[in-house]
C-alpha positions as CSV (number, residue, x, y, z in Angstrom):
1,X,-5.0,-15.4,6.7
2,X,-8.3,-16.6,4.7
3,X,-11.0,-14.0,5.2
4,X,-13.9,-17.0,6.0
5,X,-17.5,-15.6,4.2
6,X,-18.1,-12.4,5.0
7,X,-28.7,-2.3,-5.6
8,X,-26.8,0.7,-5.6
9,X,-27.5,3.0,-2.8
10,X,-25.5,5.9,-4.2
11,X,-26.0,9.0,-1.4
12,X,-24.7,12.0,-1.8
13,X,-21.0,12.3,-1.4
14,X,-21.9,15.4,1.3
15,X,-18.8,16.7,1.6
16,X,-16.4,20.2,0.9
17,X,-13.1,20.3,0.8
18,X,-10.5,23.1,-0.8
19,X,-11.5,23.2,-4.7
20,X,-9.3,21.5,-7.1
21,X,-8.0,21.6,-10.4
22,X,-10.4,20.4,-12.9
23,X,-9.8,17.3,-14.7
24,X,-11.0,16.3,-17.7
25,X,-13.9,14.4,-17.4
26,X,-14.6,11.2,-18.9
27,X,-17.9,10.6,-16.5
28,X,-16.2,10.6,-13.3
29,X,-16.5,13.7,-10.6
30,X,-14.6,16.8,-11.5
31,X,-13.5,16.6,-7.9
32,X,-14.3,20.3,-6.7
33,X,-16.1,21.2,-3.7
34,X,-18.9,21.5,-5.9
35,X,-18.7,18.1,-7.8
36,X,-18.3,16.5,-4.7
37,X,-21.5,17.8,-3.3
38,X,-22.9,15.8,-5.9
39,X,-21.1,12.6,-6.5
40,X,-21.8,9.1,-5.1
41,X,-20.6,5.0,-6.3
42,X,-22.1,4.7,-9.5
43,X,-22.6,0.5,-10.2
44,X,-20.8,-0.6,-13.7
45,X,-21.6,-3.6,-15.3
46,X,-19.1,-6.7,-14.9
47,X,-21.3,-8.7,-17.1
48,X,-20.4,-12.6,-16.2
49,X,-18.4,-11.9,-13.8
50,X,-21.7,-10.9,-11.7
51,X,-23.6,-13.3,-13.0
52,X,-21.3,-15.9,-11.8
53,X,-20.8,-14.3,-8.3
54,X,-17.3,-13.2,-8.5
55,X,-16.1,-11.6,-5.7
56,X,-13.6,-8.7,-6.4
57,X,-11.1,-8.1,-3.2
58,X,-8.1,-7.2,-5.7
59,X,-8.6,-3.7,-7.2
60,X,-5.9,-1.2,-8.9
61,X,-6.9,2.5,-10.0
62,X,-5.1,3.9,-12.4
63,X,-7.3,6.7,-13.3
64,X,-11.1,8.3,-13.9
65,X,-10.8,5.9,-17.0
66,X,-8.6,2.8,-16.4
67,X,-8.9,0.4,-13.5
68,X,-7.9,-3.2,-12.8
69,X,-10.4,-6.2,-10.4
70,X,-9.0,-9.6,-9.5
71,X,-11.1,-12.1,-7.7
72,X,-12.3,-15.3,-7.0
73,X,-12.2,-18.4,-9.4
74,X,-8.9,-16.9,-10.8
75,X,-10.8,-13.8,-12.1
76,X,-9.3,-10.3,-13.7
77,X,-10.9,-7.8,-15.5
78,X,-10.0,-4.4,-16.9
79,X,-11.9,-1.4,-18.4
80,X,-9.8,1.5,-20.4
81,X,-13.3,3.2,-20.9
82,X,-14.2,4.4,-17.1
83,X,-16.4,0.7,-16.8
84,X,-18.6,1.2,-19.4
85,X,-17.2,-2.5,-20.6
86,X,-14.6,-4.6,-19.3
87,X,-12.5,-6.7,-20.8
88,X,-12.0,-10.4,-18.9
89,X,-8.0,-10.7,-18.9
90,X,-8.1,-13.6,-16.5
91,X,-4.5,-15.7,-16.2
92,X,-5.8,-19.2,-18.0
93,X,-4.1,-21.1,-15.4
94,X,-5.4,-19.1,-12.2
95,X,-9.1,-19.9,-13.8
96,X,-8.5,-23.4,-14.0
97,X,-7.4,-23.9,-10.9
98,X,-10.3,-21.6,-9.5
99,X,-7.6,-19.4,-7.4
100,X,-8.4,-16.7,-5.2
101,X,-6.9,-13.6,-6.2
102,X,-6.8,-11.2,-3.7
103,X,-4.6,-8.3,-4.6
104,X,-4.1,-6.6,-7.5
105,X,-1.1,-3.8,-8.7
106,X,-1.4,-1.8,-11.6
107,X,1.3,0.6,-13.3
108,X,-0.8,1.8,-16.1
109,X,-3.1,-0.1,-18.6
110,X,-1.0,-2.9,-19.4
111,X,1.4,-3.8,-16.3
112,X,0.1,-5.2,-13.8
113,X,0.9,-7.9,-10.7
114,X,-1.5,-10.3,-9.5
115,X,-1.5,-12.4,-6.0
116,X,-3.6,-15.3,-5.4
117,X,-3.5,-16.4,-1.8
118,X,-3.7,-19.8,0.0
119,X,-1.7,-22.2,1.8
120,X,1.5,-23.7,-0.3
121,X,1.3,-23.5,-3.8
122,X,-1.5,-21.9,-4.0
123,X,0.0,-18.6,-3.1
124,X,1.4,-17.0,-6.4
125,X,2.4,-14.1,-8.3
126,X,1.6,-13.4,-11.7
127,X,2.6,-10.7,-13.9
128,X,1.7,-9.4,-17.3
129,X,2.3,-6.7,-19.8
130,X,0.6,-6.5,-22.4
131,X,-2.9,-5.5,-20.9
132,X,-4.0,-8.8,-19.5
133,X,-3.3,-10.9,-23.2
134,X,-0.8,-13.4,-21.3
135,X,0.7,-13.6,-18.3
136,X,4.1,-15.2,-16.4
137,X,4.0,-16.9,-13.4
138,X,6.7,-15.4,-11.3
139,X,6.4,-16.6,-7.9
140,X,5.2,-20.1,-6.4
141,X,5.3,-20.6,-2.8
142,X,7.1,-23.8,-2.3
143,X,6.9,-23.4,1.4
144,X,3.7,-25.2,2.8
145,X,3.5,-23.3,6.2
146,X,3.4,-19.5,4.2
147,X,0.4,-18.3,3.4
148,X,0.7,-14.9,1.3
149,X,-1.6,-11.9,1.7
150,X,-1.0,-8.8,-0.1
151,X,1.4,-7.1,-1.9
152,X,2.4,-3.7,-2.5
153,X,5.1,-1.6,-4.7
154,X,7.1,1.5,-4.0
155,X,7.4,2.1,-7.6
156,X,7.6,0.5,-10.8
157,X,9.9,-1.8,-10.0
158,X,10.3,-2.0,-6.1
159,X,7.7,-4.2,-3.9
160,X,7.4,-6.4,-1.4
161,X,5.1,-9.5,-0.6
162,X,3.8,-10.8,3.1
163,X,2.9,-14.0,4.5
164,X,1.3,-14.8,7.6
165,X,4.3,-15.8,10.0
166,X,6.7,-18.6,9.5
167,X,8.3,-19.8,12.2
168,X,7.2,-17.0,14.7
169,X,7.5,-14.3,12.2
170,X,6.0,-12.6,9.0
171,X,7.6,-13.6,5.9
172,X,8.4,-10.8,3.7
173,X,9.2,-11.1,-0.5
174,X,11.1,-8.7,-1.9
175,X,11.2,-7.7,-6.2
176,X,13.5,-4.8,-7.3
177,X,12.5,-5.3,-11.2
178,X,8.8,-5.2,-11.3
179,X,7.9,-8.5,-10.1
180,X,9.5,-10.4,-12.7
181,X,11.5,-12.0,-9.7
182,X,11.2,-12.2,-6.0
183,X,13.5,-13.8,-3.2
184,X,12.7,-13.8,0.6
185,X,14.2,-11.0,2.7
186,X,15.9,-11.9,6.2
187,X,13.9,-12.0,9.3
188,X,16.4,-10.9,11.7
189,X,14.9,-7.4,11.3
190,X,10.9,-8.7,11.9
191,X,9.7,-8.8,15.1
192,X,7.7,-11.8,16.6
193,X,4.3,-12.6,15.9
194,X,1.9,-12.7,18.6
195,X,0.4,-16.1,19.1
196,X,-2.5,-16.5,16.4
197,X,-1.7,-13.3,14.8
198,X,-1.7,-13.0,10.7
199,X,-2.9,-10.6,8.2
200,X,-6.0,-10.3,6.4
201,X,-6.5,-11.5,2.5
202,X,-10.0,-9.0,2.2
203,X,-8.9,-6.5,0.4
204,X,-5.4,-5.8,-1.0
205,X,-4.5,-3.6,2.2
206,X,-3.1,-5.5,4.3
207,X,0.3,-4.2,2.9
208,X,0.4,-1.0,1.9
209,X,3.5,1.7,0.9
210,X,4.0,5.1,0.7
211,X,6.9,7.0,-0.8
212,X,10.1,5.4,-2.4
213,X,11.3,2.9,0.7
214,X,8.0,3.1,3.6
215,X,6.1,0.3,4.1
216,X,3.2,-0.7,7.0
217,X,1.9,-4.6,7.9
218,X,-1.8,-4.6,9.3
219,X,-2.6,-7.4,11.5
220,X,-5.2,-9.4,13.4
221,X,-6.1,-12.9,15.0
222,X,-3.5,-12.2,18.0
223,X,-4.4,-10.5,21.4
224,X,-3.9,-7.5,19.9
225,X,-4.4,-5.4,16.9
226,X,-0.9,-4.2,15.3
227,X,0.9,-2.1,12.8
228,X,4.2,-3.0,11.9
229,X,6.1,0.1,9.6
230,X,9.7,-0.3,7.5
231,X,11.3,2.4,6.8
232,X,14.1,0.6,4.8
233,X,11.6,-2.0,2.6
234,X,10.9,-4.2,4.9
235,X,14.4,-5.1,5.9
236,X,14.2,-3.7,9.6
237,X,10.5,-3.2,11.3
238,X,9.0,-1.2,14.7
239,X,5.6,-2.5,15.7
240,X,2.9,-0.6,17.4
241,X,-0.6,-1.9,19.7
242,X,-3.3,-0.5,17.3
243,X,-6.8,0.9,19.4
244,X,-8.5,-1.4,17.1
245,X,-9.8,-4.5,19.0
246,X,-8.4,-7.8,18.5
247,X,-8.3,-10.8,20.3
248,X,-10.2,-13.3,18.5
249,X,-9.4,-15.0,14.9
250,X,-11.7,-13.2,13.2
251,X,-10.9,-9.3,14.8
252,X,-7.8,-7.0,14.1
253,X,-6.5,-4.4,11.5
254,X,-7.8,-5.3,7.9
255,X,-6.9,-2.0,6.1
256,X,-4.2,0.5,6.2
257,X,-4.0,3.6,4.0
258,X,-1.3,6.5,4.4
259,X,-1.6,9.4,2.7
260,X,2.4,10.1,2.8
261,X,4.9,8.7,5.0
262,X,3.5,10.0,8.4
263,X,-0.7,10.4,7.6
264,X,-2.4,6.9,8.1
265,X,-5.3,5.7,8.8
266,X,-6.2,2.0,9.9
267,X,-10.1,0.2,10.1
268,X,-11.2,-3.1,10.4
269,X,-12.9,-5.0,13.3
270,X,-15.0,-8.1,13.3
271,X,-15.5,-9.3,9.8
272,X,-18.5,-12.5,10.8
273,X,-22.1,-11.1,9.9
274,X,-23.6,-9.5,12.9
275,X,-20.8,-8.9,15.3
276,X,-20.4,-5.8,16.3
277,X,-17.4,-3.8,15.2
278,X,-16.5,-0.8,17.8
279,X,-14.2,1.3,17.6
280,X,-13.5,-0.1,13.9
281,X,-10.7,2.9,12.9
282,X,-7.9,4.2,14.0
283,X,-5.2,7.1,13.0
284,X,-1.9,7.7,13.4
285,X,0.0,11.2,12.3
286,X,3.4,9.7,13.5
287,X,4.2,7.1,10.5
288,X,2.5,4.5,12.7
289,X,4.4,5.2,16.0
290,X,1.1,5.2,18.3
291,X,-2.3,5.2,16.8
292,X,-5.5,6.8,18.5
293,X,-9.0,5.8,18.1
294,X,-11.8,7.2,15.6
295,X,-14.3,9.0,18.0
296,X,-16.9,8.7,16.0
297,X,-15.5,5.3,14.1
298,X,-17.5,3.4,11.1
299,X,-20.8,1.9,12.5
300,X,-19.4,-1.8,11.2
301,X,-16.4,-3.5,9.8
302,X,-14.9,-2.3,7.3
303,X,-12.5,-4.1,5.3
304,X,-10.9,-1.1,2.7
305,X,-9.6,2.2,2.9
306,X,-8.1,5.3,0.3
307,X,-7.2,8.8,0.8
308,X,-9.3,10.7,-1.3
309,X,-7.2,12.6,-4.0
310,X,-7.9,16.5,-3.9
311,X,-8.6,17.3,-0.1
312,X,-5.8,16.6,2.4
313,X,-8.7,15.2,5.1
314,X,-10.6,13.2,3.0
315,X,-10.7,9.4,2.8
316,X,-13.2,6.7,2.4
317,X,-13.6,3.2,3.9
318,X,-15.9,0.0,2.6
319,X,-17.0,-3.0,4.0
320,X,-20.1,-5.3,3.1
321,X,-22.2,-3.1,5.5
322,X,-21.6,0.0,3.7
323,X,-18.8,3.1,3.2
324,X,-18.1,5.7,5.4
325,X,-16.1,9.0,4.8
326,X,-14.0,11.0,6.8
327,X,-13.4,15.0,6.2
328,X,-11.0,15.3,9.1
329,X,-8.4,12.9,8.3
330,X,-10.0,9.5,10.1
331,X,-11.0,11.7,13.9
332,X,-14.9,11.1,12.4
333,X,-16.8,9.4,10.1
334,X,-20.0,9.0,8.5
335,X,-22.2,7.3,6.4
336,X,-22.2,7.5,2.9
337,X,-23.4,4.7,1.2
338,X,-25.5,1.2,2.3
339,X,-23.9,-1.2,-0.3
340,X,-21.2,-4.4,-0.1
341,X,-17.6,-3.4,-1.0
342,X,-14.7,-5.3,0.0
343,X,-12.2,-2.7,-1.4
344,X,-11.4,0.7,-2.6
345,X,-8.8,3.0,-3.9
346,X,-8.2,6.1,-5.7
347,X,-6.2,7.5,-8.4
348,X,-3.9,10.4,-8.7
349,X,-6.2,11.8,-11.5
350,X,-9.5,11.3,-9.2
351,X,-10.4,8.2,-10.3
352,X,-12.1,6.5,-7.0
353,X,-13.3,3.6,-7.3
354,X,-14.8,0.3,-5.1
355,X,-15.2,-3.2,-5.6
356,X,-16.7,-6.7,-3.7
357,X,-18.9,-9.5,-3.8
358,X,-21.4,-10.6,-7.3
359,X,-19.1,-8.6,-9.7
360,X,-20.0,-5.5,-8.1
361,X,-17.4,-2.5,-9.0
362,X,-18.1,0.9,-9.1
363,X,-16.9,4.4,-9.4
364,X,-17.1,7.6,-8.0
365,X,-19.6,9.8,-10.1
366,X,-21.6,12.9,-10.4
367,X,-25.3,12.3,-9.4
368,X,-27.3,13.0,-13.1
């Protein structure tokens, strides 16, 4: 589904949680209880890319140092140097075209799989890997009725791709060598759609994976709010009613993040400026079997989520309104930060970091 229009204010990250190894530090929090206490989303400079108002749903962390944006107007960048300068690695063809590129999947610093999303052709996958310097075109949607969201991998080589349904139910893509090739798995195993429901194209999460063959669909639009989880990659799926509230085109799950195959967490709500959003967040400790609702959920929509990496309780969610965090595993949450992101994620290293609308990425960073 097409998400329709949606300075730094870095608090405190105010949080403890169990000490962690150190890591070495190339700007970014060390991650302890201690460098927590003091961390908080430091801006980095996009250079054009801010200037021209790119908006960066797509993000991949791959650590403190290296991290991958994709946006609008067919837009990637990629910094080896923990943002301190970015290099623009944008597909030639994707910035002619002005394509939205929504998600974003990085296996290290130079292979990595782009979506852009839209109705027919413009839904595609691109691939590249040698850092950004070319990339193939491995997927083109020839089918004018699918409209591809997000995408997600397993592993290296493993992942999947989801359109909003076809013919009463969600279209799933399937690559077993890295994205070089995809084919369309069989629906016989996909539930039906609820009238109106799709997914979301706002931040990369609609899809996510966790573990070598579990994978969840977050959706909205319909007259309720679901999560549908494979545990065989996405040939067979259950579905389960979310508490987030649905119901309207705009309304439903926008962001799912598990931590392993049974520790999720979902938050979205109503993504037009100035609706309210309750009960915006939801958590499930069943591998999406039933879900129950945030008592104290995110104030406003909120369009992105990620487990933080050192602290089993820990996770983070962003919207345009601001991020929240959670230190008991998604039951609470509260404020952290004021700014706009559309997205985050976090590393194994550490590496946290956010991104969304003018070029605006940033990371997670000790307050100096």
């Amino acid at each position: 589904m097409r998400l329709l229009g949606v300075g730094m204010c870095a608090a405190a990250l105010l949080v403890a949680v169990a000490a962690a190894p150190a890591q070495a530090d190339t700007g970014a929090a060390d991650l302890s209880a201690s460098g927590l206490r003091r961390a908080g989303w430091a801006l980095k400079d996009t250079g054009p890319a801010a200037a021209q108002g790119v908006r960066f749903r797509g993000l991949a962390a791959v650590g403190h140092a290296t991290a991958w944006v994709a946006g609008s107007k067919g837009t990637v960048l990629r910094t080896g140097d923990g943002g301190r300068s970015w290099q623009d690695v944008s597909p030639p063809g994707a910035v002619a075209e002005g394509l939205e590129l929504r998600d974003i999947e990085a296996f290290d610093a130079r292979r990595a799989v782009a979506l852009s999303i839209g109705e027919g052709a413009a839904s595609r996958i691109l691939r590249t890997e040698d850092g950004g310097a070319s990339w193939t075109e491995t997927f083109r949607n020839p089918d004018p009725r699918a409209f591809y969201d997000c995408l997600t991998f397993f592993d290296s080589r493993h992942g999947l791709a989801v359109s909003d349904p076809v013919d009463g139910r969600f279209r799933v893509l399937a690559t077993d060598d890295g994205g070089r090739a995809w084919r369309v798995l069989p629906d016989a195993g996909m539930p039906q759609a609820l009238p109106g429901e799709a997914g979301f194209a706002a931040s990369g999460q609609c899809l996510v994976a966790s573990g070598p063959r579990d994978v969840w669909l977050a959706t909205g639009g319909g007259a309720s709010a679901r999560v549908l989880h494979s545990a065989d990659r996405g040939l067979t799926w259950r579905v389960a009613d979310s508490t987030v509230p649905a119901g309207d085109p705009a309304r439903g799950v926008f962001a799912l993040a598990f931590r392993d195959r049974t520790t999720g967490l979902a938050v979205g709500g109503d993504y037009r400026t100035g609706q309210a959003s309750p009960r915006a967040a939801a958590r499930s400790a069943d591998a999406g079997r039933t879900w129950t609702q945030a008592a104290t959920p995110p104030p406003a929509y909120r369009s992105g989520a990620a487990w933080y990496p050192y602290g089993r309780t820990v996770a983070l969610a962003v919207g345009p309104a601001g991020t929240d965090v959670t230190l008991d595993a998604g039951r609470t949450w509260r404020g952290l930060d004021g700014g706009s992101f559309d997205t985050v994620a976090c590393a194994g290293d550490g590496g946290c970091w956010a991104a969304g609308e003018k070029g605006r990425v940033a990371r997670l960073e000790r307050s100096r």
